[in-house]
Short mmCIF file of C-alpha atoms in Angstrom, two decimals:
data_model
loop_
_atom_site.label_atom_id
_atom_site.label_comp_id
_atom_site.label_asym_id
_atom_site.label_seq_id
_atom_site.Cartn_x
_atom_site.Cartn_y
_atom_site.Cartn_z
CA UNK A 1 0.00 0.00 0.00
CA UNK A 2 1.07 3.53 -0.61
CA UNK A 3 2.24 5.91 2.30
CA UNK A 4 0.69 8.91 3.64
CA UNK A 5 1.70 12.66 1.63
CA UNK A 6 2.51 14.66 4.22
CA UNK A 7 4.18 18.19 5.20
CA UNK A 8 5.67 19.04 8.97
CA UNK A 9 6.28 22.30 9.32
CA UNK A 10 7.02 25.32 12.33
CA UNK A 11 4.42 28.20 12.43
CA UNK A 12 4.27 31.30 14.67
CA UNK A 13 0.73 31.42 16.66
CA UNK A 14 0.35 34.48 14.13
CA UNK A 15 0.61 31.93 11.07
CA UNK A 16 3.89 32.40 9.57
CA UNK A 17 6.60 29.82 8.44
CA UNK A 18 9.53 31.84 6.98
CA UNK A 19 10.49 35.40 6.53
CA UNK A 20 9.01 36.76 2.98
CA UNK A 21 12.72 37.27 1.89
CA UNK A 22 15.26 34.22 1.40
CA UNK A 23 18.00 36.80 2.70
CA UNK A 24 15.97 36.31 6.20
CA UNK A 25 16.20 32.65 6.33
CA UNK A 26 18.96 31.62 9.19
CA UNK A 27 18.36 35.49 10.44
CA UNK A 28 17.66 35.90 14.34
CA UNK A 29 13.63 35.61 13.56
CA UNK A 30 14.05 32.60 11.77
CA UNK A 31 15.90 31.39 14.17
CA UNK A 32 14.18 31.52 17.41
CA UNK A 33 11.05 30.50 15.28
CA UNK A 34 12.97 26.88 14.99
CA UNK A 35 14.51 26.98 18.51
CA UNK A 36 13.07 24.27 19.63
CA UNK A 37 14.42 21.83 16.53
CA UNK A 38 18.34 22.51 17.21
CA UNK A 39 18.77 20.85 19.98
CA UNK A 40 17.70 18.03 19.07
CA UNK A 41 20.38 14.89 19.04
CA UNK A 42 19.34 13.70 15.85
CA UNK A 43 18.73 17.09 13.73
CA UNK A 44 22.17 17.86 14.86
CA UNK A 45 23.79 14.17 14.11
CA UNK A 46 21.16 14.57 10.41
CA UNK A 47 23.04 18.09 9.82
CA UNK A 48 26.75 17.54 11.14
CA UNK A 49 26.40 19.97 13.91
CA UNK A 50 28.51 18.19 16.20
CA UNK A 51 27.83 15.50 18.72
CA UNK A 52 25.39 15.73 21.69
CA UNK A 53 21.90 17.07 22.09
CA UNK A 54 18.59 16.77 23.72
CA UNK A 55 17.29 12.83 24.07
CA UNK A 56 13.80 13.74 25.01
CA UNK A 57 9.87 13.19 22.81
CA UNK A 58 11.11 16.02 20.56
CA UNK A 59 14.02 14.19 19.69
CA UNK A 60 12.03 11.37 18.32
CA UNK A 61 9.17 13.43 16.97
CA UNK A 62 12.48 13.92 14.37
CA UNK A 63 13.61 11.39 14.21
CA UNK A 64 10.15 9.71 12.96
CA UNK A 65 9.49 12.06 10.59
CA UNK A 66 12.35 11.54 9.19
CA UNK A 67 12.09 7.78 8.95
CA UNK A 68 9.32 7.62 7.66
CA UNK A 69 10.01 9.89 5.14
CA UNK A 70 10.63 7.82 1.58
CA UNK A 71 11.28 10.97 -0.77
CA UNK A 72 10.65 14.47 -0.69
CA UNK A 73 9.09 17.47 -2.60
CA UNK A 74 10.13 20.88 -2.65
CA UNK A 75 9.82 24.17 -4.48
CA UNK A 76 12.24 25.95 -6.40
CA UNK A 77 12.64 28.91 -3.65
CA UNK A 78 13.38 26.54 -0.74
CA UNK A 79 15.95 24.52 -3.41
CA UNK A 80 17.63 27.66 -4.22
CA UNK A 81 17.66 28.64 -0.33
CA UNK A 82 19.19 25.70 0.88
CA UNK A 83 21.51 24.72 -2.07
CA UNK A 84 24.22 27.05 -0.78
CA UNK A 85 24.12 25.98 2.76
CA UNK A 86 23.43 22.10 2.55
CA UNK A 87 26.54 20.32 2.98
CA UNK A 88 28.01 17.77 0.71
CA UNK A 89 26.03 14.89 2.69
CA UNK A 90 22.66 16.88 2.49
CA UNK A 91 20.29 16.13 4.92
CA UNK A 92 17.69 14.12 3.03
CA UNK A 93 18.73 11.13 2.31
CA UNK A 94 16.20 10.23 0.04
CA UNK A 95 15.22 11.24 -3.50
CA UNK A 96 14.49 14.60 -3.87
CA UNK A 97 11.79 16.30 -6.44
CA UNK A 98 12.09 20.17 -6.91
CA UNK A 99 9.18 21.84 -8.90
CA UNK A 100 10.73 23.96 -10.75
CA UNK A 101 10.45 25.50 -14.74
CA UNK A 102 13.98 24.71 -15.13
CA UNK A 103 15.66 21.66 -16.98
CA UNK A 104 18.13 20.39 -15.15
CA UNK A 105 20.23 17.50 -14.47
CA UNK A 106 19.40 15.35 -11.39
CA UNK A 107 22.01 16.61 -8.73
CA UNK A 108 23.69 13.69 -7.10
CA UNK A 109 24.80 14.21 -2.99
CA UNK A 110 26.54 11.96 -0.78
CA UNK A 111 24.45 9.96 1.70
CA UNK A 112 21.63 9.10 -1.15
CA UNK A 113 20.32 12.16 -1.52
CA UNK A 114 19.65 13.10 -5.11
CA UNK A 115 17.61 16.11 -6.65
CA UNK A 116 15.62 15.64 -9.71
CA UNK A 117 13.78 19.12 -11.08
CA UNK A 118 10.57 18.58 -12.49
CA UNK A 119 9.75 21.42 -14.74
CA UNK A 120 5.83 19.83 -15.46
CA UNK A 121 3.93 20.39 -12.85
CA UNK A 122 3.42 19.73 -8.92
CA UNK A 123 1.19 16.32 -9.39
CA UNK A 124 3.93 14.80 -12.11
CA UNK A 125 6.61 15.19 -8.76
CA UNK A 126 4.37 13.61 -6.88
CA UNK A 127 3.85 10.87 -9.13
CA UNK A 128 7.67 10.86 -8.94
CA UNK A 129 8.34 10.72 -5.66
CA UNK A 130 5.12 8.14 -4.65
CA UNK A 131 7.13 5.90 -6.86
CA UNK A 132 10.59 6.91 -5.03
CA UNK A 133 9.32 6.06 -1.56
CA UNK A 134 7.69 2.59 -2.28
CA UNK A 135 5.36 1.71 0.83
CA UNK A 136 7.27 4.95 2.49
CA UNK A 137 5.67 8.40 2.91
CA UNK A 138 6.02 11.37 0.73
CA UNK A 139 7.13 14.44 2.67
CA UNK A 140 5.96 17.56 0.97
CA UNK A 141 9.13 19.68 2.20
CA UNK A 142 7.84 23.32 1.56
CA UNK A 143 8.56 25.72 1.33
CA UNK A 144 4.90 27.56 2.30
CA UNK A 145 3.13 28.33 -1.14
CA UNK A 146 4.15 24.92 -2.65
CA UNK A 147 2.66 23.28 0.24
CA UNK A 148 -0.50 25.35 -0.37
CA UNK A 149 -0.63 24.09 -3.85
CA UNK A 150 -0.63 20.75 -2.77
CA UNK A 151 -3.10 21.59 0.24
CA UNK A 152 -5.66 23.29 -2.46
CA UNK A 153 -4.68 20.44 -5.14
CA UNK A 154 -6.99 17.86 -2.72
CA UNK A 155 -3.34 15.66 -2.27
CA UNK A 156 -2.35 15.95 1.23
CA UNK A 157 -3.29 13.53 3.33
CA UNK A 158 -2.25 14.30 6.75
CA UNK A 159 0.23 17.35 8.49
CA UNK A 160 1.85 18.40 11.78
CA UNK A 161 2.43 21.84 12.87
CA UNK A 162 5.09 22.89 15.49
CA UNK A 163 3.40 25.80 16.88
CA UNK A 164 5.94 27.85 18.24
CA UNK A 165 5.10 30.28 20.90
CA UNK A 166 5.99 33.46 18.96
CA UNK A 167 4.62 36.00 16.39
CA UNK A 168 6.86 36.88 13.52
CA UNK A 169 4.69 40.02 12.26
CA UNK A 170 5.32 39.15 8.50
CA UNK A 171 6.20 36.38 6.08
CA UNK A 172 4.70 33.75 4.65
CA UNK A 173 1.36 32.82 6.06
CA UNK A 174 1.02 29.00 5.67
CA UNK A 175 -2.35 29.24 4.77
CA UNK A 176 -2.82 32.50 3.03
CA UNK A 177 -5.20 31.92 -0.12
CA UNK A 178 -6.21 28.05 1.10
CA UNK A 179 -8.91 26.83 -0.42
CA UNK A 180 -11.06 26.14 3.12
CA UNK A 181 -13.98 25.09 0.89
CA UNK A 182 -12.89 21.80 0.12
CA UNK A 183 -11.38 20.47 3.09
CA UNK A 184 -12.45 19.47 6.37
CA UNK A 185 -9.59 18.20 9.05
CA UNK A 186 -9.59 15.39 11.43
CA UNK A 187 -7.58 15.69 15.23
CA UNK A 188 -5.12 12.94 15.41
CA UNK A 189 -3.07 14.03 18.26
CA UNK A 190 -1.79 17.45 20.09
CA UNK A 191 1.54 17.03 21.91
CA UNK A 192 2.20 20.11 24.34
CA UNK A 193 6.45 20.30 25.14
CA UNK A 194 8.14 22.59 26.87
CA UNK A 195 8.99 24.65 23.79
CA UNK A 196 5.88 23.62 21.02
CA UNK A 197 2.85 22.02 20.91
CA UNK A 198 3.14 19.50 17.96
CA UNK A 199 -0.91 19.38 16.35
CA UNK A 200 -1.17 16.62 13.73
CA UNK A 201 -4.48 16.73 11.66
CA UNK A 202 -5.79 14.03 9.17
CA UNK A 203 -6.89 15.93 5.68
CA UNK A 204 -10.48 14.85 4.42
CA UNK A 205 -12.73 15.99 1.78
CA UNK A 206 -15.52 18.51 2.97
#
C-alpha cells in the first residue's frame, strides 16, 4: 500500500513559516522561530552539527518524521535557499523532487540524496516521488506556497504543525489563499512540550 503525503512544518501562533525574503532565512527571527528543533540529538547528528543534544519526545518526533520519510518534494525557492548551505552529505537522504520550470540535471549528494527538477507540474513530482518512496511516505518539504498548492490540489493527506510560541509580524502565512472550501480536518493528536505544541491533523474531503 502507498504511504501517507505529508508536510511538517514550524508556524508562529500568528501563522507564519519563513520570513518573505530568502536573505531572512537563518536570520535571528528565523531562528528563534525553529529553537526548539536545534537541539535536538538527531537534527544535529542529520546536519553535522557536532555531537550531543537533547534525548527527550522532541528528539524522536524527528527522528520519525524523518524515517518515515521515503522521498521528498520541494519548491524551487526553498531549493535555491538551501543549495548554498546544505553540505556535501545533504540532509535528506532520500530522493528529492524540486518543482521547478527549469531543466536540469538530477544533482547527485553523498548519503543518497539526489535532486531531480521537475519542470511539469506539482502532481507529475508527486507521481515521482510516490514511486521513489515505495510503501514509504512522501514528505511535501515546503517551502509555504508549494505546500499550499498541494493543500488546495486535494493531495495531502495528513500534516503536523510545530506551533511555536511566537509572532513573527510578516512572512509567509502557511495558509494564506487556502482553499477552506474543500477540506475538512480530522484531530489525530496534540503534543504540548516545553517549547511547542506539535498538532497533527488528518486531511479529508468537505
Amino acid at each position: 500500500m502507498a504511504g501517507k503525503v505529508f508536510f511538517s512544518v514550524t508556524m508562529s501562533l500568528d501563522g507564519f513559516v519563513a520570513p518573505e525574503s530568502i536573505e531572512d532565512l537563518m536570520g535571528p527571527q528565523w531562528m528563534e522561530l525553529q529553537q526548539w528543533l536545534f537541539p535536538q540529538r538527531f537534527f544535529r547528528e542529520n546536519l553535522g552539527l557536532g555531537e550531543g543534544g537533547e534525548e527527550g519526545r522532541e528528539n524522536d518526533i524527528v527522528r520519525e518524521t524523518f524515517e518515515r520519510t521515503g522521498a521528498s518534494v520541494m519548491g524551487k525557492r526553498m531549493f535555491e535557499a538551501g543549495e548554498p548551505a546544505w553540505p556535501e552529505d545533504a540532509p535528506f537522504h532520500t530522493p528529492v523532487f524540486v518543482v521547478t520550470h527549469e531543466q536540469r540535471d538530477p544533482w547527485q549528494r553523498l548519503g543518497g540524496t539526489t535532486f531531480h527538477f521537475v519542470n511539469d507540474g506539482i502532481e507529475t513530482a508527486l507521481d515521482q516521488a510516490r514511486e521513489a518512496a515505495g510503501d514509504r511516505d512522501v514528505r511535501i518539504a515546503g517551502g509555504g506556497a508549494t505546500i499550499l498548492e498541494y493543500v488546495n490540489a486535494g493531495l495531502i493527506d495528513e500534516f503536523t504543525i510545530a506551533l511555536s510560541p511566537m509572532l513573527l509580524g510578516s512572512g509567509i502565512r502557511l495558509f494564506e489563499g487556502v482553499d477552506a472550501s474543500r477540506m475538512a480536518l480530522e484531530p489525530v493528536r496534540a503534543e504540548p512540550t516545553q517549547r511547542v505544541t506539535h498538532l497533527t491533523y488528518a486531511v479529508r474531503e468537505r
